[in-house]
Coordinates of C-alpha atoms in Angstrom, one line a residue:
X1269 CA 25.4 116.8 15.1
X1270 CA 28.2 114.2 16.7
X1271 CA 31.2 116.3 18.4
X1272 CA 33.6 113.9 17.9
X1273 CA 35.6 111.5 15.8
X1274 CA 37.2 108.5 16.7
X1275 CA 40.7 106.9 15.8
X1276 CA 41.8 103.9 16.4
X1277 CA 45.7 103.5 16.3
X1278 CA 46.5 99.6 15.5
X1279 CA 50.4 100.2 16.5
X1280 CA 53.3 97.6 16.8
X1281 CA 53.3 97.3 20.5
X1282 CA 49.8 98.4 21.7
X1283 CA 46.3 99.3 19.5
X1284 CA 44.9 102.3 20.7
X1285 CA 41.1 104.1 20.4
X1286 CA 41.0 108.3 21.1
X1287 CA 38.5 110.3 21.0
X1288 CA 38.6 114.0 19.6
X1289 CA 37.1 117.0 19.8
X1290 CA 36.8 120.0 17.0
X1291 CA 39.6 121.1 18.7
X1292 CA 42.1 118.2 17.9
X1293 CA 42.3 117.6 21.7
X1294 CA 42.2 114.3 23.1
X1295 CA 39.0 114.1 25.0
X1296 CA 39.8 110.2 26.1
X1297 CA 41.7 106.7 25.2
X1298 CA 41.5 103.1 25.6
X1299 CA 44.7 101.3 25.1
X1300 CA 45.6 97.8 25.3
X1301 CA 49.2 96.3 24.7
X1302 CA 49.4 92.6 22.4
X1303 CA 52.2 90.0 22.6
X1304 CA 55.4 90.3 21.0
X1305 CA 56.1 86.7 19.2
X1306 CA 59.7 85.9 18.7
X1307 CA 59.5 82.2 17.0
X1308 CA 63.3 82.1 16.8
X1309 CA 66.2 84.6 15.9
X1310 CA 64.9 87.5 13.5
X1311 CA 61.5 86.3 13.3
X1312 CA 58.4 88.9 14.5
X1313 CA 55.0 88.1 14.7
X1314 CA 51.8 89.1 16.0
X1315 CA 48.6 87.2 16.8
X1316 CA 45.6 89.4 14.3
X1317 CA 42.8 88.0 16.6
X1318 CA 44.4 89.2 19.8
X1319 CA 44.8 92.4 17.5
X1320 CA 40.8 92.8 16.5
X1321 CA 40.3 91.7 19.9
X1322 CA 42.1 94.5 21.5
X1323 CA 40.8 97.0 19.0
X1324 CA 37.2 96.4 20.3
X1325 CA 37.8 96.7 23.9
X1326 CA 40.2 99.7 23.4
X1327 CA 37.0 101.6 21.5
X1328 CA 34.9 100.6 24.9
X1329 CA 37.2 102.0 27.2
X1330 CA 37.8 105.3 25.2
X1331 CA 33.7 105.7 24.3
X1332 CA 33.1 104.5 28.0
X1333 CA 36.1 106.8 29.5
X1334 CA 34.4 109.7 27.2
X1335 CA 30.7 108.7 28.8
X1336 CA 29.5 108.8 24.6
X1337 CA 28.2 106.3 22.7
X1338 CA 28.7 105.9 18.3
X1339 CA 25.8 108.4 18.5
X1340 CA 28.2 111.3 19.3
X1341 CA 31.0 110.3 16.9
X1342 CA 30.4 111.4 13.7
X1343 CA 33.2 109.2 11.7
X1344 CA 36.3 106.9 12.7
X1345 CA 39.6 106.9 11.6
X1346 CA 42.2 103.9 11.5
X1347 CA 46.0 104.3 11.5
X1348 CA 48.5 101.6 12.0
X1349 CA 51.7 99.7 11.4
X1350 CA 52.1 99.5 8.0
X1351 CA 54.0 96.8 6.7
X1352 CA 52.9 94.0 9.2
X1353 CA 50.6 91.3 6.7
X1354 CA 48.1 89.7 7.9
X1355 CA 46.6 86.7 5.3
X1356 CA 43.3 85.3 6.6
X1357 CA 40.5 83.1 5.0
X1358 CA 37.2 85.0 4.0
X1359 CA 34.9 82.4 4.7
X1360 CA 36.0 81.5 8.1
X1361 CA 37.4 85.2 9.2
X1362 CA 40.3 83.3 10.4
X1363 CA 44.1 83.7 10.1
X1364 CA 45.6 81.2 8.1
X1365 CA 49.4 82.4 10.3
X1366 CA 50.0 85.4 12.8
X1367 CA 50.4 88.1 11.4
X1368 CA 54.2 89.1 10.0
X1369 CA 55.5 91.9 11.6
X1370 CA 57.2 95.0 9.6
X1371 CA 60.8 94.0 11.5
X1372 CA 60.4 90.4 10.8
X1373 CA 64.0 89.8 8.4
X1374 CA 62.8 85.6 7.5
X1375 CA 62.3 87.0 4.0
X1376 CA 65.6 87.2 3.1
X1377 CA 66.4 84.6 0.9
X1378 CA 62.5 85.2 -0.9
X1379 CA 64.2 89.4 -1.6
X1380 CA 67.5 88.0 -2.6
X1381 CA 65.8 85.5 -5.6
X1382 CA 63.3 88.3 -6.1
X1383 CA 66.0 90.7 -7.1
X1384 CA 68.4 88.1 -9.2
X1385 CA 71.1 90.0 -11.5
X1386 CA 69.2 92.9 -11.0
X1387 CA 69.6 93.5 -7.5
X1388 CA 67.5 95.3 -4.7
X1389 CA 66.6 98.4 -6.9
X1390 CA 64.8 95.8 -9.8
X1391 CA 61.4 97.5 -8.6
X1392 CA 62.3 101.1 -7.5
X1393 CA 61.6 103.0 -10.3
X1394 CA 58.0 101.4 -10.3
X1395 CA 57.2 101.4 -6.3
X1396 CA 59.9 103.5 -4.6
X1397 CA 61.4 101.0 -2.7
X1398 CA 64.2 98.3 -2.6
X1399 CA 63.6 95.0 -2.5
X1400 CA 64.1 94.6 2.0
X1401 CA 62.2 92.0 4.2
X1402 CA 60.8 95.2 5.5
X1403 CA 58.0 95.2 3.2
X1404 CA 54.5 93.5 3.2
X1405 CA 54.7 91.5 -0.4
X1406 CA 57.9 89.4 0.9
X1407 CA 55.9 88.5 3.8
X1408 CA 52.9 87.3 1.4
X1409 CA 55.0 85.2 -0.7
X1410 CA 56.5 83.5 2.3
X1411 CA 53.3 82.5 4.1
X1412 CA 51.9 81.0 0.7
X1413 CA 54.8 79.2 0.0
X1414 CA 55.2 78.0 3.7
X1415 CA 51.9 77.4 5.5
X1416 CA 50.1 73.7 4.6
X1417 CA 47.3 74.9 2.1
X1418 CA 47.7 78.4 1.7
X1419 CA 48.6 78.7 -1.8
X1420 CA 45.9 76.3 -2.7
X1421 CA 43.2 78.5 -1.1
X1422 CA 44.7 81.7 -2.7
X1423 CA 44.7 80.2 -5.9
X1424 CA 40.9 79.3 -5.4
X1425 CA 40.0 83.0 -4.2
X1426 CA 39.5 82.0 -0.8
X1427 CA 42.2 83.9 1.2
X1428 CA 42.4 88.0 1.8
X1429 CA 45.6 89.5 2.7
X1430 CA 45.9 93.3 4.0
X1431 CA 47.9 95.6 6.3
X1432 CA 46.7 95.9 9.8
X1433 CA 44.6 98.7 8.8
X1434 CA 42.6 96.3 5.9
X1435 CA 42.6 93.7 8.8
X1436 CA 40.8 96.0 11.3
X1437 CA 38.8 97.9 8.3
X1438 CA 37.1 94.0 7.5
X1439 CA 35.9 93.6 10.7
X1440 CA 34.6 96.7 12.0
X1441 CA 32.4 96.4 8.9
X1442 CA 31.4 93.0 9.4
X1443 CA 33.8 90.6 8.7
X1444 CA 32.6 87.3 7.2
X1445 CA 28.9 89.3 7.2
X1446 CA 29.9 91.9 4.2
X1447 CA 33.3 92.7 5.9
X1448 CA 34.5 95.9 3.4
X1449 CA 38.1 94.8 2.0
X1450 CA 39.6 97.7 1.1
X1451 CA 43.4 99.6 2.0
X1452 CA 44.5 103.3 1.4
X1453 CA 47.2 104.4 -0.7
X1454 CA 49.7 105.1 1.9
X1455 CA 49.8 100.9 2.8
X1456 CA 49.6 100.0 -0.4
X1457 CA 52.3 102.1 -1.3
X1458 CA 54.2 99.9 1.0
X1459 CA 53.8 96.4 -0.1
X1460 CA 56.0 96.6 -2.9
X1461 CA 53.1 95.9 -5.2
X1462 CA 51.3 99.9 -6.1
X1463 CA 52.4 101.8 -8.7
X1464 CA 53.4 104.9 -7.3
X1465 CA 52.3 106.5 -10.3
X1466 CA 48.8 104.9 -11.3
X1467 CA 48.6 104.3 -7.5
X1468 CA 47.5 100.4 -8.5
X1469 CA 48.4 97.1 -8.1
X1470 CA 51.2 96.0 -10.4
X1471 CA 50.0 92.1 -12.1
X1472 CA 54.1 91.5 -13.2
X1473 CA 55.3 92.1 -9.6
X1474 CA 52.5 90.4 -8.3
X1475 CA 53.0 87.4 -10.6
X1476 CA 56.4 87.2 -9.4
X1477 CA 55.8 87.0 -6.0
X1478 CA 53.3 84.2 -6.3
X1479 CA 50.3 86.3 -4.9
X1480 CA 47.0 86.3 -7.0
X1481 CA 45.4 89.8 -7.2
X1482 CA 42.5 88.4 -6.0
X1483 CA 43.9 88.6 -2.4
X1484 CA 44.9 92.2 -2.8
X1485 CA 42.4 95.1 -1.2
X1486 CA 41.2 97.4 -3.2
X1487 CA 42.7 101.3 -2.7
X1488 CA 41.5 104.1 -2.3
X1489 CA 41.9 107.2 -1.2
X1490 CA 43.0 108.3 2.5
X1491 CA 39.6 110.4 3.3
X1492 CA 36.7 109.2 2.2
X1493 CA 33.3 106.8 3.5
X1494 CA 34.8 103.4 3.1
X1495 CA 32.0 101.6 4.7
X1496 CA 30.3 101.7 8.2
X1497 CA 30.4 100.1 11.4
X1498 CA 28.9 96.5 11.6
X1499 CA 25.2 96.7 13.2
X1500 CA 26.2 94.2 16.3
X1501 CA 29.4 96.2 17.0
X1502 CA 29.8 99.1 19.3
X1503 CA 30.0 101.9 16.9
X1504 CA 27.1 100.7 14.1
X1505 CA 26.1 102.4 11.0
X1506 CA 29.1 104.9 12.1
X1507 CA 31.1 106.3 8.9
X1508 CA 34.9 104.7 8.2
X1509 CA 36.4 107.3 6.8
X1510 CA 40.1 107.6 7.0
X1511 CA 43.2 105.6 6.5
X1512 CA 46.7 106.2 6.6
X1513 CA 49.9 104.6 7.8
X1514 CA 51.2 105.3 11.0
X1515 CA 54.0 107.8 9.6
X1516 CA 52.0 109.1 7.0
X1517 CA 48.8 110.1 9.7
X1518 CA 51.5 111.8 11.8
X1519 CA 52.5 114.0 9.3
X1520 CA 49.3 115.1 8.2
X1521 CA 48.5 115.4 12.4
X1522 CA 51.5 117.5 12.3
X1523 CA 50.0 119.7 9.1
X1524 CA 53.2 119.2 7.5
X1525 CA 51.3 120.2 4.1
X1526 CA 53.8 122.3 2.6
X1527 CA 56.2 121.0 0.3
X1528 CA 59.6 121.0 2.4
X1529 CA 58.3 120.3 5.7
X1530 CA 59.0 117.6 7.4
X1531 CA 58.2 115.2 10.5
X1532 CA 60.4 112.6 12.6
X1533 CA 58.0 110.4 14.7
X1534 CA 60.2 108.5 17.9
X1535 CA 58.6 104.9 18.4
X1536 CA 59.6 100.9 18.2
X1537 CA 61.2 102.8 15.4
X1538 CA 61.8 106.7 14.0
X1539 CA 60.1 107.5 10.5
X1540 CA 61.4 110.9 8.9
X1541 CA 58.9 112.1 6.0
X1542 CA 59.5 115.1 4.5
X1543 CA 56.4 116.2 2.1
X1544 CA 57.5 116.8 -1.7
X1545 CA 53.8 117.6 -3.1
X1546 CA 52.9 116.2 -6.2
X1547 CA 56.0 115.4 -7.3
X1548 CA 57.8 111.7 -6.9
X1549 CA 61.1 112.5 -6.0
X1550 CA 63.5 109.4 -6.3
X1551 CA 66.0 109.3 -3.5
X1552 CA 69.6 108.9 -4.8
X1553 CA 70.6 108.4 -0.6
X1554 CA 68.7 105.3 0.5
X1555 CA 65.6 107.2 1.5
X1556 CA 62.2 105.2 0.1
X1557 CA 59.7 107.2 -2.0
X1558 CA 56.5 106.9 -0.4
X1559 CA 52.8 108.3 -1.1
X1560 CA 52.1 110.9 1.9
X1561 CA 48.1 111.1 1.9
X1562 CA 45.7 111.9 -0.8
X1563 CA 42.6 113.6 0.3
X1564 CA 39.5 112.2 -1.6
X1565 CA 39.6 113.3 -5.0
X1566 CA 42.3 115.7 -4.5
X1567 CA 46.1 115.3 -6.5
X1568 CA 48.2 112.7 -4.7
X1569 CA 50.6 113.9 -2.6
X1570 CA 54.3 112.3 -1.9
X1571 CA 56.9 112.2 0.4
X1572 CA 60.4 110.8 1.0
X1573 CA 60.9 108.8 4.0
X1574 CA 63.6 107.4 6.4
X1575 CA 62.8 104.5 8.0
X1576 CA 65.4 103.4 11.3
X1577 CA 64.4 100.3 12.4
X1578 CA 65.1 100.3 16.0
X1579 CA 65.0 103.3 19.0
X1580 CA 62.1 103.4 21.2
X1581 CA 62.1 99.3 20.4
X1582 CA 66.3 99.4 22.0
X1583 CA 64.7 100.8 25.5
X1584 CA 62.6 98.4 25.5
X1585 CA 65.2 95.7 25.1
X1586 CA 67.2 97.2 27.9
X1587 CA 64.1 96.4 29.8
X1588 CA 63.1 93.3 29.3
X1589 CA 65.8 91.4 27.9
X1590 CA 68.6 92.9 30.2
X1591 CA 66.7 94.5 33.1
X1592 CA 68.1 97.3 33.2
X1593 CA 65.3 99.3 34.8
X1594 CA 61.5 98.8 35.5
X1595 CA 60.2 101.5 33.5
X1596 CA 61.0 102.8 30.0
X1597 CA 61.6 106.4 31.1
X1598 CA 63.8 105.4 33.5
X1599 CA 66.6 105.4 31.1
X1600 CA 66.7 109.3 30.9
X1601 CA 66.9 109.6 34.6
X1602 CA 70.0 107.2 34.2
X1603 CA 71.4 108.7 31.1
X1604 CA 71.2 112.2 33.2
X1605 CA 74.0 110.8 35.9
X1606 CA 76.7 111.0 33.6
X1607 CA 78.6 113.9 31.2
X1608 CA 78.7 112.0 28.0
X1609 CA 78.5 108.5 26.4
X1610 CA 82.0 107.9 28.0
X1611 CA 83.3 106.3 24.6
X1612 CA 80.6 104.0 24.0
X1613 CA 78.4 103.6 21.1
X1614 CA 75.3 101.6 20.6
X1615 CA 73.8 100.3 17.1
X1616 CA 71.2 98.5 17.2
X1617 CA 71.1 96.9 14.1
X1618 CA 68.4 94.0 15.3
X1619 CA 66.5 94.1 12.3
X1620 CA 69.7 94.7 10.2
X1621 CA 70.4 98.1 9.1
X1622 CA 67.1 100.7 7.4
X1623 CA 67.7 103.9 5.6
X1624 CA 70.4 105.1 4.5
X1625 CA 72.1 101.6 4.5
X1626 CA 69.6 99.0 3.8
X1627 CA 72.0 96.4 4.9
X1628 CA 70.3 93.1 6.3
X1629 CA 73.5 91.5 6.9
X1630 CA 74.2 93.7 9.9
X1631 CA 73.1 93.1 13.5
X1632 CA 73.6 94.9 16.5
X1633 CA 76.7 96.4 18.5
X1634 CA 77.8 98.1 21.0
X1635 CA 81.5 98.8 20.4
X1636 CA 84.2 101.6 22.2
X1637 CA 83.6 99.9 25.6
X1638 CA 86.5 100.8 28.3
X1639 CA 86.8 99.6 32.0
X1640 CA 85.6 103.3 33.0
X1641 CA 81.7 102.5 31.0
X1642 CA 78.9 101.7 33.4
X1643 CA 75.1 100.6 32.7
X1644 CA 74.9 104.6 33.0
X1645 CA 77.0 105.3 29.9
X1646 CA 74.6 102.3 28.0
X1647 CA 71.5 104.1 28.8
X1648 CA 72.9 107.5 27.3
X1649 CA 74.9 105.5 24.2
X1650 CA 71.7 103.8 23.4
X1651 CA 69.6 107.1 23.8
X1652 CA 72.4 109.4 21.3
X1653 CA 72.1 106.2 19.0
X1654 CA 68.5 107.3 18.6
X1655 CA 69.9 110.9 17.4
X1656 CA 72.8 109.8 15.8
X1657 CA 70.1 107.8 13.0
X1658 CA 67.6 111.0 12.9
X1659 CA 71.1 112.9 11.4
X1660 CA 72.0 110.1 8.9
X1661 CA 68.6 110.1 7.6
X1662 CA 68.2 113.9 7.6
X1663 CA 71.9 114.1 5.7
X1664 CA 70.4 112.1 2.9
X1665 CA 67.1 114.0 2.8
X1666 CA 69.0 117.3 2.1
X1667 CA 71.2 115.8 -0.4
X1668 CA 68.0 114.7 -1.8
X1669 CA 65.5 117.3 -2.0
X1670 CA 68.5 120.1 -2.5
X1671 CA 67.3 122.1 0.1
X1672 CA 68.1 122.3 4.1
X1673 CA 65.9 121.6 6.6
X1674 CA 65.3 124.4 8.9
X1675 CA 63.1 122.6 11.8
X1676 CA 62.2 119.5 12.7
X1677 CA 58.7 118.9 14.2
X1678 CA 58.9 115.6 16.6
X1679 CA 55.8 113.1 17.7
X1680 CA 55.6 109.6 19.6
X1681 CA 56.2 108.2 23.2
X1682 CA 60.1 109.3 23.2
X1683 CA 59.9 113.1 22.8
X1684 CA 58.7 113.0 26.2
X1685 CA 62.5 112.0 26.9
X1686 CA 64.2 115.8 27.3
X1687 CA 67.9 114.9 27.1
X1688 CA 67.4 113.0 24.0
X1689 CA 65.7 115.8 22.3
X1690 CA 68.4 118.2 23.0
X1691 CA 71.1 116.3 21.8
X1692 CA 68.9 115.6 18.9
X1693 CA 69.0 119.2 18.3
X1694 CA 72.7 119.3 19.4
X1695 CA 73.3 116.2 16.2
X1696 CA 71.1 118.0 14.0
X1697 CA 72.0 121.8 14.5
X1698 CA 68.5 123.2 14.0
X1699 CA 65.5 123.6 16.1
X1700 CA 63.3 120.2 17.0
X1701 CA 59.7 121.2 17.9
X1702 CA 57.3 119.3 20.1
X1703 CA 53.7 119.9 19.3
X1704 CA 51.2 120.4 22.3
X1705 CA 49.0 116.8 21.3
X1706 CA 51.9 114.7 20.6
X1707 CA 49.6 112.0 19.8
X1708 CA 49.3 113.4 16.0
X1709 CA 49.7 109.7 14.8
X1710 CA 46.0 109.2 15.9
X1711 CA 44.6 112.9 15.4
X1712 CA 46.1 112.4 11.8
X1713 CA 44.0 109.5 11.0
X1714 CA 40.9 111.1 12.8
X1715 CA 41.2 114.3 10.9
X1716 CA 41.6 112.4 7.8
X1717 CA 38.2 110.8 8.7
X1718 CA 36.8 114.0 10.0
X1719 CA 37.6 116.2 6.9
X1720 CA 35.5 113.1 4.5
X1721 CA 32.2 113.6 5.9
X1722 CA 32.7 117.5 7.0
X1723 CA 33.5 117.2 10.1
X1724 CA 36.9 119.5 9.5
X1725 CA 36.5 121.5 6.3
X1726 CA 40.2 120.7 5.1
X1727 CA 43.7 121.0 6.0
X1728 CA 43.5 124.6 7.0
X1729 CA 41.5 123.0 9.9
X1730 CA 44.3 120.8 11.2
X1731 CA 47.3 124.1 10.5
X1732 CA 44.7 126.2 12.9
X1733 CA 44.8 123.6 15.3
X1734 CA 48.6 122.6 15.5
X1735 CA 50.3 124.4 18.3
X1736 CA 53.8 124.3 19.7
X1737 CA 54.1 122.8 22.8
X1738 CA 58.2 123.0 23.4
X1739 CA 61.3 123.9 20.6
X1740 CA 64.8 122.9 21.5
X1741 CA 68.0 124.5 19.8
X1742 CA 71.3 123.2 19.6
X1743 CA 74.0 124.6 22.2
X1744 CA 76.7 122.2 21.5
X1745 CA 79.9 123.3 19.7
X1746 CA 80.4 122.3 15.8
X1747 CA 83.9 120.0 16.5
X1748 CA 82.1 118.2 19.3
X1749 CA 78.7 117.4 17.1
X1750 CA 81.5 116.4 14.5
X1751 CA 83.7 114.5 16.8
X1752 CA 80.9 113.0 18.0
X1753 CA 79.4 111.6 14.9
X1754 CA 82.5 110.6 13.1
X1755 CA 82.3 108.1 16.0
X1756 CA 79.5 107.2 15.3
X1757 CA 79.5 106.5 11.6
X1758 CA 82.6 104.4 12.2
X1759 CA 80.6 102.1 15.1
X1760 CA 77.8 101.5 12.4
X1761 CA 81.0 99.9 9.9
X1762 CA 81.2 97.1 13.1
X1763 CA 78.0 95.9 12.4
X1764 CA 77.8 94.6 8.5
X1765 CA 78.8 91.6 6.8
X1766 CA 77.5 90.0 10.4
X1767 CA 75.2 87.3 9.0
X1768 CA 76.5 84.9 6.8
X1769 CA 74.7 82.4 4.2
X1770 CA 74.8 79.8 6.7
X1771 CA 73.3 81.9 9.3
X1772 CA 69.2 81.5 10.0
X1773 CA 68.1 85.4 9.3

C-alpha cells in the first residue's frame, strides 16, 4: 500500500509539489518560482511551458527530497490559480500566447461590450459572477480575437483552452500522446461559462464570447480518477485524482465543511469563502457565488467568496519595484518600529478594485501622507491595507448569509506575518486562527485526491487531522477599530474613476 499522496500547487508566483502523509503532515516539497510578464501597463502574463516545466522538476525535488519514488504515492492532487487561461494547440502541445493571468485587466473593453444595456450582472444569475476582466472566458475571447490564426484553428477544433489546472492535468497524462482534457467544477465555475446550477457549459454565453465548446474541458467532479500519470513521466500509471482551485482546496484543507464556516487565505491576493452547503446563495454585497468542492458523486456544495486582488502581491511590489527591503518578511520587522500607520493609508488598487467594489476604473493610492510619514509608516499602511480588505469583504458576507462570523481560520505565506494578524483580529473583532500545516491549499488538493481512491475515507479524515496552531483575539478599543476604518473606507473613494476611456487598461 503507497503512504503517500502527492499535490502539486500550480500557484501565481511559484508551482509547488508536497508530499503527504496519512497524517496531513508535509513529509517534503519541491518549489520552483516562474517569471512574472508585464507586456505594458495592466497586462499579466505567464509563460505555460516554463509552468509544465517547473511542475516536473518541482515533483523531482519533493519525490527525491522524500527519498520515494510514484511507487509509494498512491494518487496526486493538482490545485492552482484559477482564472489564469492558458489556450494551446492539441496537435503540437504548444501555446498559441502565454498564458493570461487572473490580474490581467486588457479585457476591459471585451466585458464592457459583453455586458451592453445590461450591464456587469447580465450573467449572474446564471454563473454567479459579474462580468470583470478577472475571469477566464474574457481572456479566451481576447486571445482568439487577437493572436494571428487563433480563431481559425478554434473554429477547426484544433485549439484546447483550460485553467492552469487543465493545463498541467493534459500533460501529466500525456499531452499530445492521449493528454486527458478535463477541469473540475471549482475552475469551471470560474470562467464565466458553467451553470452553477447544471454545473455545465452554457452554448449562449459561450456563443457570445466567440469560443467554440469544442475548446472547453470537460468537468467533473473534484475527487475522483481523472486519468493517470504518462508512462515516460516520473509518476507513471499513478492515479489523478483531485482538483480544485487554489481557494476552494484551502477550504476543504481547512475542513471548513460546515455550512457557516469560513476561510481567508493571505497570498498575491486574499480569497474569503465561506461554505453555504447545497444552497446557491446570491450575494446582494459584491461577493461572487462560487462552487466550493463536490466530492465524487456526492451533492455539490457552494460557497460565497471575496476576492481582493492585491496583499501579499503589494509586499512584493515594495520589493522589487521600490526596494524597500531584500526580503518579504522584512516588512513586519519594519512595520514593528512604529505605533501606528501615522496617517497614512495604502490601496492598492493595481488590478482595479475586487469584491465588494468591482470597480476596474480604480488604481492604486496611497493618500493621508504628512511630512512626519517614513518608509516605516508605508510598510505598516500597506500591511493594515491587507486587514482593512479582509473587514470589507467579511461586512458583506454577514449581510449576506444573515449570520456573524464568529472565527476566522487563516492559511498562505502572510499569516506567518504576527502584527498583521493581530490587527486583523483587532479590524475584524473576532478570533483569527492559524492552523498547524498552513499549507492547506496543497493538503486540500491532496486530500481531495486521497479521499477518490481510499486513501482518506472522507471528510471526517481531514476534521481529525486539522489542528490549531495559534488563535489571536482582538485587544484594540471599538472607537479606535472604527476611527480607523472610517479612514480607511474614505482612502478607497481616492482611487475610482482613475482610468479614463482614453487610458490603455
Amino acid at each position: 500500500m503507497a503512504d503517500y499522496v502527492l499535490a502539486i500547487d500550480q500557484g501565481t508566483t511559484s508551482s509547488r509539489a508536497i508530499v503527504f502523509n496519512h497524517s496531513g503532515e508535509i513529509v517534503s516539497t519541491g518549489q520552483l518560482e516562474h517569471d512574472q510578464i508585464f507586456p505594458r501597463a495592466g497586462w499579466v502574463e505567464h509563460n505555460p511551458e516554463q509552468i509544465w516545466n517547473n511542475v516536473r522538476e518541482a515533483v523531482g525535488l519533493a519525490l527525491t527530497r522524500a527519498n520515494v519514488t510514484h511507487n509509494d504515492i498512491a494518487a496526486v492532487g493538482i490545485t492552482n490559480q484559477r482564472e489564469t487561461a492558458v489556450v494551446w494547440d492539441k496537435t503540437t502541445g504548444k501555446p498559441v500566447y502565454n498564458a493570461i493571468v487572473w490580474q490581467d485587466t486588457r479585457t476591459q473593453k471585451i466585458v464592457d461590450e459583453l455586458g451592453g444595456s445590461d450591464g456587469p450582472e447580465k450573467y449572474k444569475s446564471i454563473v454567479g459572477l459579474p462580468l470583470a476582466t478577472y475571469f477566464s472566458g474574457p481572456k479566451v475571447k481576447w486571445i482568439l480575437d487577437n493572436v494571428e490564426g487563433a480563431r481559425e484553428k478554434a473554429e477547426a477544433g484544433d485549439l484546447l483552452f483550460g485553467n492552469t489546472d487543465t493545463w498541467t492535468l493534459w500533460n501529466l497524462t500525456g499531452g499530445v500522446n492521449g493528454g486527458v482534457h478535463v477541469t473540475d467544477v471549482t475552475n469551471a465555475s470560474r470562467t464565466m461559462l458553467m451553470d452553477l446550477d447544471t454545473l455545465s457549459w452554457r452554448e449562449d454565453i459561450a456563443a457570445d464570447m466567440g469560443i467554440p465548446l469544442s475548446m472547453l474541458p470537460e468537468i467533473k467532479s473534484s475527487s475522483e480518477v481523472y486519468g493517470h500519470g504518462r508512462q515516460q513521466g516520473l509518476l507513471p500509471g499513478v492515479p489523478i485524482a483531485g482538483i480544485l482551485g487554489d481557494q476552494q482546496a484551502a477550504t476543504f484543507g481547512q475542513a471548513c465543511f460546515e455550512v457557516g464556516q469560513a476561510k481567508n487565505t493571505y497570498g498575491t491576493g486574499n480569497f474569503m469563502l465561506l461554505n453555504t452547503g447545497t444552497e446557491k446563495v446570491m450575494s446582494q454585497n459584491g461577493l461572487l457565488t462560487t462552487v466550493c468542492y463536490k466530492i465524487g458523486d456526492q451533492p455539490v456544495r457552494y460557497a460565497l467568496e471575496g476576492s481582493i486582488a492585491v496583499t501579499g502581491s503589494l509586499i512584493q511590489w515594495l520589493r522589487d519595484n521600490l526596494g524597500m527591503f531584500e526580503d518579504a518578511p522584512d516588512v513586519e520587522w519594519l512595520a514593528g518600529k512604529v505605533e501606528d500607520n501615522g496617517g497614512a493609508y495604502f490601496v492598492p488598487a493595481f488590478s482595479g478594485l475586487f469584491a465588494p467594489y468591482w470597480r476596474s476604473d480604480a488604481r492604486g493610492a496611497l493618500v493621508g501622507l504628512t511630512r512626519y510619514v517614513n518608509r516605516n509608516h508605508i510598510a505598516r499602511a500597506a500591511l493594515e491595507a491587507t486587514a482593512y480588505q479582509t473587514r470589507e469583504v467579511l461586512d458583506a458576507m454577514n449581510a449576506d448569509s444573515g449570520v456573524d462570523l464568529t472565527e476566522l481560520r487563516v492559511d498562505g505565506g502572510m499569516v506567518a506575518n504576527e502584527l498583521l494578524m493581530q490587527f486583523q483580529a483587532d479590524q475584524l473583532g473576532v478570533d483569527v486562527v492559524r492552523p498547524k500545516v498552513a499549507e492547506t491549499t496543497a493538503l486540500g488538493a491532496a486530500y481531495a485526491a486521497g479521499i477518490a481512491v481510499g486513501f482518506w475515507k472522507g471528510e471526517q479524515d481531514v476534521i481529525d487531522n486539522w489542528a490549531e496552531d495559534k488563535r489571536w483575539s482582538a485587544s484594540m478599543d471599538d472607537a479606535e477599530r472604527e476611527r480607523l476604518y472610517r479612514n480607511w473606507k474614505k482612502a478607497v473613494t481616492k482611487t475610482f474613476e482613475w482610468v479614463d476611456e482614453d487610458v490603455e487598461q
